[in-house]
Coordinates of C-alpha atoms and ligand atoms in Angstrom, one line a residue:
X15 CA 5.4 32.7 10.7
X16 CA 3.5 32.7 14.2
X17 CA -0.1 34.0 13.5
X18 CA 0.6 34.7 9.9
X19 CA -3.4 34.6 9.7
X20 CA -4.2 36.2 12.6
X21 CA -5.7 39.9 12.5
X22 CA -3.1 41.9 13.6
X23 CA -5.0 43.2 16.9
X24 CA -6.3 39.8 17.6
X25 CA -2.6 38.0 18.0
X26 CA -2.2 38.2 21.4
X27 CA -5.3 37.1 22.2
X28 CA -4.9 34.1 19.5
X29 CA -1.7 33.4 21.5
X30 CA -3.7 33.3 25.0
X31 CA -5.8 30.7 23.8
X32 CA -3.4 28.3 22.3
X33 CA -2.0 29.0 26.0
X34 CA -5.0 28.0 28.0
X35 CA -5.7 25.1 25.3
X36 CA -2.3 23.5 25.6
X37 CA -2.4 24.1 29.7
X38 CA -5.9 22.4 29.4
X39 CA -7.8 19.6 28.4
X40 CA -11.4 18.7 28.3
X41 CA -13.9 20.8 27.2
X42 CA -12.9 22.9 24.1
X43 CA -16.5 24.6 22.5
X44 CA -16.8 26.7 26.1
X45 CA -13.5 28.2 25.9
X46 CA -13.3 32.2 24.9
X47 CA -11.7 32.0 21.2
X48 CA -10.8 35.5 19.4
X49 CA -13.5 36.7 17.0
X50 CA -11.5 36.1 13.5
X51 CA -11.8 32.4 14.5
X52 CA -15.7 32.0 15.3
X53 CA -18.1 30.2 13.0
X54 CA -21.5 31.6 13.4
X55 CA -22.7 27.9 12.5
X56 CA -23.8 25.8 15.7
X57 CA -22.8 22.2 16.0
X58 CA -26.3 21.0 16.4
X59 CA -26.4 21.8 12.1
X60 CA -23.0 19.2 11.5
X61 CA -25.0 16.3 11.5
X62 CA -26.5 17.3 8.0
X63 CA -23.1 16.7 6.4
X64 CA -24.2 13.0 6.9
X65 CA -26.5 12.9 3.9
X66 CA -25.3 15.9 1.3
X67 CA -25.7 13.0 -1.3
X68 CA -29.2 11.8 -0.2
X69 CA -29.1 9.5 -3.5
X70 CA -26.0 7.6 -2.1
X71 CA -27.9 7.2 1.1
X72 CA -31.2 6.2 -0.6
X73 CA -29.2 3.9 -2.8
X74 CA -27.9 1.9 -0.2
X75 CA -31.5 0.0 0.4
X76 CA -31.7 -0.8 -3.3
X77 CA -28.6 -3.0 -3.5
X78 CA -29.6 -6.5 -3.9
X79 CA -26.4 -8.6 -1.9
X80 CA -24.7 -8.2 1.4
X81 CA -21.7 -7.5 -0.3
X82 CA -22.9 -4.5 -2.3
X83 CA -24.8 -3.1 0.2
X84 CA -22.1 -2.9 2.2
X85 CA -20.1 -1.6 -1.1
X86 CA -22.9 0.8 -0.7
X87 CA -22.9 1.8 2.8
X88 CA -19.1 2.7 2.6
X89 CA -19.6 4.7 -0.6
X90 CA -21.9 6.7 1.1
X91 CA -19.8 6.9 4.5
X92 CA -16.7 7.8 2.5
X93 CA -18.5 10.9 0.5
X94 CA -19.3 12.2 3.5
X95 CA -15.8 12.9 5.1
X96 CA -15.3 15.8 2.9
X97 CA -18.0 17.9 4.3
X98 CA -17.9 16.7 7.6
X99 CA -13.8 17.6 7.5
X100 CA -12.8 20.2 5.3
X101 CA -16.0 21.8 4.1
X102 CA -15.4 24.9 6.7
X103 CA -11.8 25.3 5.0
X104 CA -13.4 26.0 1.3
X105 CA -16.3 28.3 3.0
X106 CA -14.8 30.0 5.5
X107 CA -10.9 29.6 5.0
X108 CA -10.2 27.3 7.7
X109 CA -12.0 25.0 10.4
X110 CA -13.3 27.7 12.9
X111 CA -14.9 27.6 16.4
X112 CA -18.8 26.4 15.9
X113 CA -21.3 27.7 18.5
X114 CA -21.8 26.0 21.7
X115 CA -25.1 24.6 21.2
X116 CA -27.3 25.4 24.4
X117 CA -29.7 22.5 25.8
X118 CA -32.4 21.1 23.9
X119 CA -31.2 22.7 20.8
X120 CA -32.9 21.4 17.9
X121 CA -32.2 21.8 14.1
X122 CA -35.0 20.2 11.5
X123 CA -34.8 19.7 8.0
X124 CA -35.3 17.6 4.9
X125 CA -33.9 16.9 1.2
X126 CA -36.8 16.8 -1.4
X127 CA -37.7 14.0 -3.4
X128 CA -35.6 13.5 -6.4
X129 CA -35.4 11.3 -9.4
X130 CA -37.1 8.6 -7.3
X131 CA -34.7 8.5 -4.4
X132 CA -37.1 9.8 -2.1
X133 CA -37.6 12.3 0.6
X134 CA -34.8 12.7 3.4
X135 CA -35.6 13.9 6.4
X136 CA -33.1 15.3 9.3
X137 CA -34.0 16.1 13.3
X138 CA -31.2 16.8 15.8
X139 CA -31.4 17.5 19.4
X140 CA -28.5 18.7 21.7
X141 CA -29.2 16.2 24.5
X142 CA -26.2 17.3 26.5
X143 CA -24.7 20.9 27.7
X144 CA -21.6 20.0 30.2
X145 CA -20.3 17.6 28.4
X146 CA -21.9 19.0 24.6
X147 CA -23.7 15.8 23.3
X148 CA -25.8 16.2 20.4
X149 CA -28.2 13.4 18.7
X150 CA -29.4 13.0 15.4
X151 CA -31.6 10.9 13.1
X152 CA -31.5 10.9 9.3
X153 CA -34.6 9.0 7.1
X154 CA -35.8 8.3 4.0
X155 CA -39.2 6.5 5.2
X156 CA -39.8 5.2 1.5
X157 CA -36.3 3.5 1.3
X158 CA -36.4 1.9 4.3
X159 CA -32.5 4.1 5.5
X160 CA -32.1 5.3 8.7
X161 CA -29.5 6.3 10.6
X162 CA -29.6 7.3 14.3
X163 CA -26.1 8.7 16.1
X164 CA -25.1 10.7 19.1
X165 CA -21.7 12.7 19.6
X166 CA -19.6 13.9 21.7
X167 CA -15.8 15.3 22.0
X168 CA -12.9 14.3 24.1
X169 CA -9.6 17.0 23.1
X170 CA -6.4 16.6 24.3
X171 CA -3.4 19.0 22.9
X172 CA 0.0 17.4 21.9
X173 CA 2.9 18.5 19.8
X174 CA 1.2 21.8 18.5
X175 CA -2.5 19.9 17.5
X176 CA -5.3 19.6 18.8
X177 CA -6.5 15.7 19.2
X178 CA -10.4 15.0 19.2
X179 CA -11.2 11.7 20.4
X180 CA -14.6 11.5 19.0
X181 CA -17.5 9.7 21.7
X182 CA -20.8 8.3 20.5
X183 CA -21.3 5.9 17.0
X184 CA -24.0 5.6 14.8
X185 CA -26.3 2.7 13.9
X186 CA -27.8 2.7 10.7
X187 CA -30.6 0.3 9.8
X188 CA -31.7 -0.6 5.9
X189 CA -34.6 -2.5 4.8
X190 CA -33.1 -5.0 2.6
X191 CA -35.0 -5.7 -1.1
X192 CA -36.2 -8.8 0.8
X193 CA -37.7 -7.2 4.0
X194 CA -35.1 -7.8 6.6
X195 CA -33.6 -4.9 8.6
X196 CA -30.3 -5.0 8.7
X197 CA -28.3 -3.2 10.9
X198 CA -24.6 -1.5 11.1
X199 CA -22.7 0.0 13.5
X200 CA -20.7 2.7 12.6
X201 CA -17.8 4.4 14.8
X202 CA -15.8 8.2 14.1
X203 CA -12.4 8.5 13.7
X204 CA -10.2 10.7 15.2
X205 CA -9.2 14.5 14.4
X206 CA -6.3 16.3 14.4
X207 CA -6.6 20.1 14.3
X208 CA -3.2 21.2 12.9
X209 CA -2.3 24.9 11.7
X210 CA -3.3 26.5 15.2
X211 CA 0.2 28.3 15.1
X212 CA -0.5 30.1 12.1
X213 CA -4.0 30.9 12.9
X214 CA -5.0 28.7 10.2
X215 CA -6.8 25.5 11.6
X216 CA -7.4 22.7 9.6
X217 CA -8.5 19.0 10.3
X218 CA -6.4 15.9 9.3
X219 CA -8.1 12.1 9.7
X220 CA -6.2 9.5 12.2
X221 CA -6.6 5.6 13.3
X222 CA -9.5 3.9 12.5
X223 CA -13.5 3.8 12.7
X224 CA -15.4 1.0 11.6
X225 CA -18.6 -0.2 9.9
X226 CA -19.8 -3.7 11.2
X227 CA -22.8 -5.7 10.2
X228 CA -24.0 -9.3 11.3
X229 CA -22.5 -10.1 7.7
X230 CA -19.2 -7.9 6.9
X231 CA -16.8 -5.8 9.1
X232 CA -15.0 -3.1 7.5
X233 CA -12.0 -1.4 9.0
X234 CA -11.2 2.4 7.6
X235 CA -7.5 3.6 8.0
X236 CA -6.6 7.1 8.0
X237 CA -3.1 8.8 7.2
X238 CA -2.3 11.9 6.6
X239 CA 0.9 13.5 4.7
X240 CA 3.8 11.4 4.5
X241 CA 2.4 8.2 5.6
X242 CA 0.9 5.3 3.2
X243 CA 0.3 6.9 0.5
X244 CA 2.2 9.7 1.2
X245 CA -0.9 12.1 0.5
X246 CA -3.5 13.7 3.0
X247 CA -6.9 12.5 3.7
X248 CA -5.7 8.9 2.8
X249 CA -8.0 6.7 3.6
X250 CA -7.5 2.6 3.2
X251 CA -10.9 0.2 4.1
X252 CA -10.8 -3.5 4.4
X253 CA -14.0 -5.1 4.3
X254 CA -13.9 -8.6 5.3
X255 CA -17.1 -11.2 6.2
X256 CA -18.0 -11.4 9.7
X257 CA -16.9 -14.4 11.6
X258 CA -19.4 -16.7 10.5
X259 CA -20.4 -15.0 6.9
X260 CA -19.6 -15.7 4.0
X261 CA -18.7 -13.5 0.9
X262 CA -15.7 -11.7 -0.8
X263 CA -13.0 -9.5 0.5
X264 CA -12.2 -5.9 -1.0
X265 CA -9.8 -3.4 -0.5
X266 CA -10.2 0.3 -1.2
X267 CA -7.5 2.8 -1.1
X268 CA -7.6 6.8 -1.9
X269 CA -8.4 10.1 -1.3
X270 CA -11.4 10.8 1.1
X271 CA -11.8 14.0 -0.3
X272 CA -11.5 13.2 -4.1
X273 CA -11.2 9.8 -5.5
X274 CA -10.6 6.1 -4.8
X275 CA -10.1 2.7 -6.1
X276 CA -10.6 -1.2 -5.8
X277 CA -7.0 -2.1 -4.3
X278 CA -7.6 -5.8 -4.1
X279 CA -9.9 -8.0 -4.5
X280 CA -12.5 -9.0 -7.6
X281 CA -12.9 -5.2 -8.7
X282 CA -9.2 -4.3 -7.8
X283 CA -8.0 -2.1 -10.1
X284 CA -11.7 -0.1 -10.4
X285 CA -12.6 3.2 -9.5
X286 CA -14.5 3.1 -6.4
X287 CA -15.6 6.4 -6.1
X288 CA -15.5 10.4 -6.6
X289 CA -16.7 12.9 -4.5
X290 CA -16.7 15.7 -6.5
X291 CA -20.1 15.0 -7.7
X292 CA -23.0 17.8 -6.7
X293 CA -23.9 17.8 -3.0
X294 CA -27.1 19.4 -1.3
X295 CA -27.5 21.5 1.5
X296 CA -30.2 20.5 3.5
X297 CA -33.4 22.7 3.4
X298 CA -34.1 24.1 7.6
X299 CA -37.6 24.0 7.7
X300 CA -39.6 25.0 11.0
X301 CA -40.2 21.8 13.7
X302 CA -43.8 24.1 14.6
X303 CA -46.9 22.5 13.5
X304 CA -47.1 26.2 11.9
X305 CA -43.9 25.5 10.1
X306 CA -42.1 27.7 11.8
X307 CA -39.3 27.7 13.6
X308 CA -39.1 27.3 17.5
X309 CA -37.3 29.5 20.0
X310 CA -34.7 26.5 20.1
X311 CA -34.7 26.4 16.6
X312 CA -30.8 27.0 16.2
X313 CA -31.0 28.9 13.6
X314 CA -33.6 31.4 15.5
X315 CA -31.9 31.0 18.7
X316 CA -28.5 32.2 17.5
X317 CA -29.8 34.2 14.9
X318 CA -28.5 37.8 16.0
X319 CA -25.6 36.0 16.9
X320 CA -24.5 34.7 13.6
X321 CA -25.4 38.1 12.2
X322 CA -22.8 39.1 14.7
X323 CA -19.9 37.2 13.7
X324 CA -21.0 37.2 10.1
X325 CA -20.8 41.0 10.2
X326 CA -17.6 41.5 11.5
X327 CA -19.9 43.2 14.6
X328 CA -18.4 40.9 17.9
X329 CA -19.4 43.3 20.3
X330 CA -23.2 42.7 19.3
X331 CA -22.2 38.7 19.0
X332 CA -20.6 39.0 22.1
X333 CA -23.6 40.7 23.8
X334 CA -26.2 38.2 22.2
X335 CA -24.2 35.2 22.9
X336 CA -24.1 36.5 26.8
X337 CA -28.0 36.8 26.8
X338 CA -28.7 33.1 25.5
X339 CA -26.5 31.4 28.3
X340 CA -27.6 33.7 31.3
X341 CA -31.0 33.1 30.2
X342 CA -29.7 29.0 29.9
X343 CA -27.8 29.8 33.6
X344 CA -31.2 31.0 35.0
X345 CA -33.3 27.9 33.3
X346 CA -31.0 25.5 35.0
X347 CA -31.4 27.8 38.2
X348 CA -35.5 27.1 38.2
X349 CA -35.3 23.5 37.4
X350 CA -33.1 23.2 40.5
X351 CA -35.2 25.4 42.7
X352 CA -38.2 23.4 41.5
X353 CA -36.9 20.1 41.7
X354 CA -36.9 19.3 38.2
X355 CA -34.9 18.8 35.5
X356 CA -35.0 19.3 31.6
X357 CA -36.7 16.5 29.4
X358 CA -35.4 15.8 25.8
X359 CA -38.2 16.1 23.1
X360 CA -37.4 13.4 20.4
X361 CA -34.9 10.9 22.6
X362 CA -34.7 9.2 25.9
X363 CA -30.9 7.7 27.1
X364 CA -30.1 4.3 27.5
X365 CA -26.9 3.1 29.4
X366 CA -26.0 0.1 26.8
X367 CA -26.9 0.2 23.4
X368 CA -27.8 -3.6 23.1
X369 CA -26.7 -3.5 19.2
X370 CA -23.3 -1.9 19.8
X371 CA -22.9 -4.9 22.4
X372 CA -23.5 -7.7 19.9
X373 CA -21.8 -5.8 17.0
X374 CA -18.7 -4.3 18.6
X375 CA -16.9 -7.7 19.4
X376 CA -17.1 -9.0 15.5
X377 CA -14.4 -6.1 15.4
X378 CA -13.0 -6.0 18.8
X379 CA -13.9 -2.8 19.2
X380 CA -13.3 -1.3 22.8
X381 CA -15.4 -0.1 24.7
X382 CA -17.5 -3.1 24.3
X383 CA -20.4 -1.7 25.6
X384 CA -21.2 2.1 25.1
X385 CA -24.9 4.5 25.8
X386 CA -27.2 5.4 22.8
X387 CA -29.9 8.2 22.5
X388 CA -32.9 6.1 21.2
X389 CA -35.1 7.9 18.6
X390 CA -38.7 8.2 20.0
X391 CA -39.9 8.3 16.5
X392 CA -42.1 11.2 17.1
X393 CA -41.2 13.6 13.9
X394 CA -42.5 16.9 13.7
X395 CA -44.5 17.9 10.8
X396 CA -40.9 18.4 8.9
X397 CA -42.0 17.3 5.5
X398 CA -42.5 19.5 2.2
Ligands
CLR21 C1 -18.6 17.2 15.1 C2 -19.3 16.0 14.5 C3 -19.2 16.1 13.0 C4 -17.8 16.1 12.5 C5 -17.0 17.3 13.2 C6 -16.3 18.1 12.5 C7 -15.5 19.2 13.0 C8 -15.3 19.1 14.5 C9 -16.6 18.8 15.2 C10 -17.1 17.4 14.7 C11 -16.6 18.9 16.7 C12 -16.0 20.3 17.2 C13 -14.7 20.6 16.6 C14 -14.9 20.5 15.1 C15 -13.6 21.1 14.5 C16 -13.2 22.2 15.5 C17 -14.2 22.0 16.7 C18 -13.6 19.6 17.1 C19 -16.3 16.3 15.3 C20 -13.5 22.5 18.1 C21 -14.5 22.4 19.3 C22 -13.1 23.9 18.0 C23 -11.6 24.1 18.1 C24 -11.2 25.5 18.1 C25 -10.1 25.7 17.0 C26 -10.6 25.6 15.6 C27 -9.5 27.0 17.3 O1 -19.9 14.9 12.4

């Protein structure tokens, strides 16, 4: 039934905003939700479910050919859809609202050395407010991996869900056993939120996103209940050579969020991979040369916040949450007055990624030219 896991006292207000949502489309994350449905995590932190098996990301740079790199990268890729998608339904019972992250918001942290896979290290940035835009990088300096992305959210609402076009791709680079960098593009698929009726939100996978090198495209499908395989979180990738490569193809078909297999192919018939291996948080360290953590730290900056929501105490949350953005309001207010405006700390915006525009077409992927958020390679003392 309607709201079935709404609070009591909070259905009407649950109601409003599926109102104002449906009525509206654009920016979601500054929209008034109902407290039973707020995450006290920010965004700036989701770029961390990237690497929560830093040994698949390591092991990408110690594949020997093009194909099993590739193999590699998509392993990788594929184990991190669970976390990215449906890790907020185990924790918190369903996808919730994350904090708005304010400008300049930064998040730091790192996955140790392990077994010889290396240190990981993690810096993200919120390099946008209106729309939100948040940057990331993720390296492991010893393997040569490293993987530099920006994103952004376009929703629309249709037939009851919420649809996320998501903005922004990735470009991972890996030093190859031989000394070349190679690089891929990678590009999100779309979300749909279903369950807003019931109060329950949850996220299903739709259309494609791609991973595209000078040597192999491959082209992820995503289905939900009652298509392909009849199953949610089906996932289907075709990895083909480039035009102008050479090398095998492979099909892989499955689960994203538990298991999949060689479909066709010289390994059809294989297992591909399981997710439910161990994953690893990252560890938040401090981005100050002190080690600790900043005033737009997230975690510092929303700190009382979270307590808030993690409390059940909304008035407090509510309260704090008001202080951050008139104290944002009155920043923006100064720069204006003073004719200046707010400069990133670890990346500076260009208007064409030049290796989006020469990897793009080998998949015909539209736009054909898109911006980027270049890394300025200036780490903070983030290690351990
Ligand atoms: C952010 C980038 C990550 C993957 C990811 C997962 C969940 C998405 C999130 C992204 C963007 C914000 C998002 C969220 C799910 C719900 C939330 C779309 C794409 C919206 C803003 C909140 C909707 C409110 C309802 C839950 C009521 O790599």
């Amino acid at each position: 039934q309607a709201g079935d896991a709404v609070p009591a006292a909070q259905r009407s207000s649950w109601t409003s905003f599926l109102k104002s949502i449906a009525s509206f489309s654009g920016d979601l994350s500054s929209m008034t939700a109902p407290p039973f449905i707020l995450s006290p995590v920010s965004l700036t932190e989701f770029p961390a479910y990237w690497c929560e098996r830093p040994e698949l990301f390591s092991a990408i740079a110690d594949q020997k050919t093009d194909e099993d790199r590739v193999l590699a990268v998509l392993k990788w890729f594929i184990s991190t859809l669970k976390g990215q998608y449906t890790s907020r339904n185990e924790s918190m019972g369903s996808e919730k609202k994350p904090l708005n992250p304010v400008l300049g918001e930064l998040f730091y942290g790192v996955w140790p050395d392990r077994n010889g896979r290396g240190e990981t290290k993690l810096l993200v940035e919120q390099v946008s407010h209106h729309p939100p835009i948040t940057a990331y990088v993720i390296e492991n300096e010893s393997k040569g991996v490293k993987l530099v992305g920006h994103n952004a959210q376009k929703t629309s609402f249709s037939g009851g869900s919420i649809i996320v076009k998501q903005i922004g791709h990735a470009i991972l680079n890996v030093k190859t056993p031989s000394g070349v960098t190679e690089e891929y593009l990678i590009t999100l698929p779309r979300l749909r939120i279903d369950g807003l009726w019931y109060g329950s939100p949850y996220i299903e996978l739709a259309e494609t996103s791609y991973i595209v090198s000078q040597k192999y495209v491959c082209t992820i499908e995503y289905k939900g209940k009652g298509y392909f395989s009849g199953k949610s979180h089906s996932f289907k990738a075709t990895l083909t050579p480039a035009p102008g490569a050479s090398g095998k193809d492979h099909v892989v078909e499955g689960l994203w969020h538990t298991t999949s297999k060689y479909s066709s192919g010289p390994r059809s018939g294989k297992d591909f991979h399981d997710v439910n291996g161990p994953k690893e948080e990252v560890k938040a360290v401090g981005g100050e040369s002190s080690g600790e953590m900043g005033d737009f730290e997230t975690r510092k900056l929303w700190s009382l916040v979270a307590k808030g929501i993690r409390e059940g105490d909304f008035e407090t949350a509510s309260k704090e949450k008001s202080k951050i953005e008139n104290e944002q309001r009155q920043r923006r207010r100064d720069e204006a007055a003073a004719g200046t405006t707010w400069q990133l700390k670890h990346f500076t915006h260009i208007e064409s990624d030049p290796i989006y525009q020469r990897l793009s077409p080998l998949a015909k992927i539209t736009p054909p030219t898109e911006d980027y958020y270049v890394f300025q390679d200036n780490w903070p003392p983030v290690s351990q």
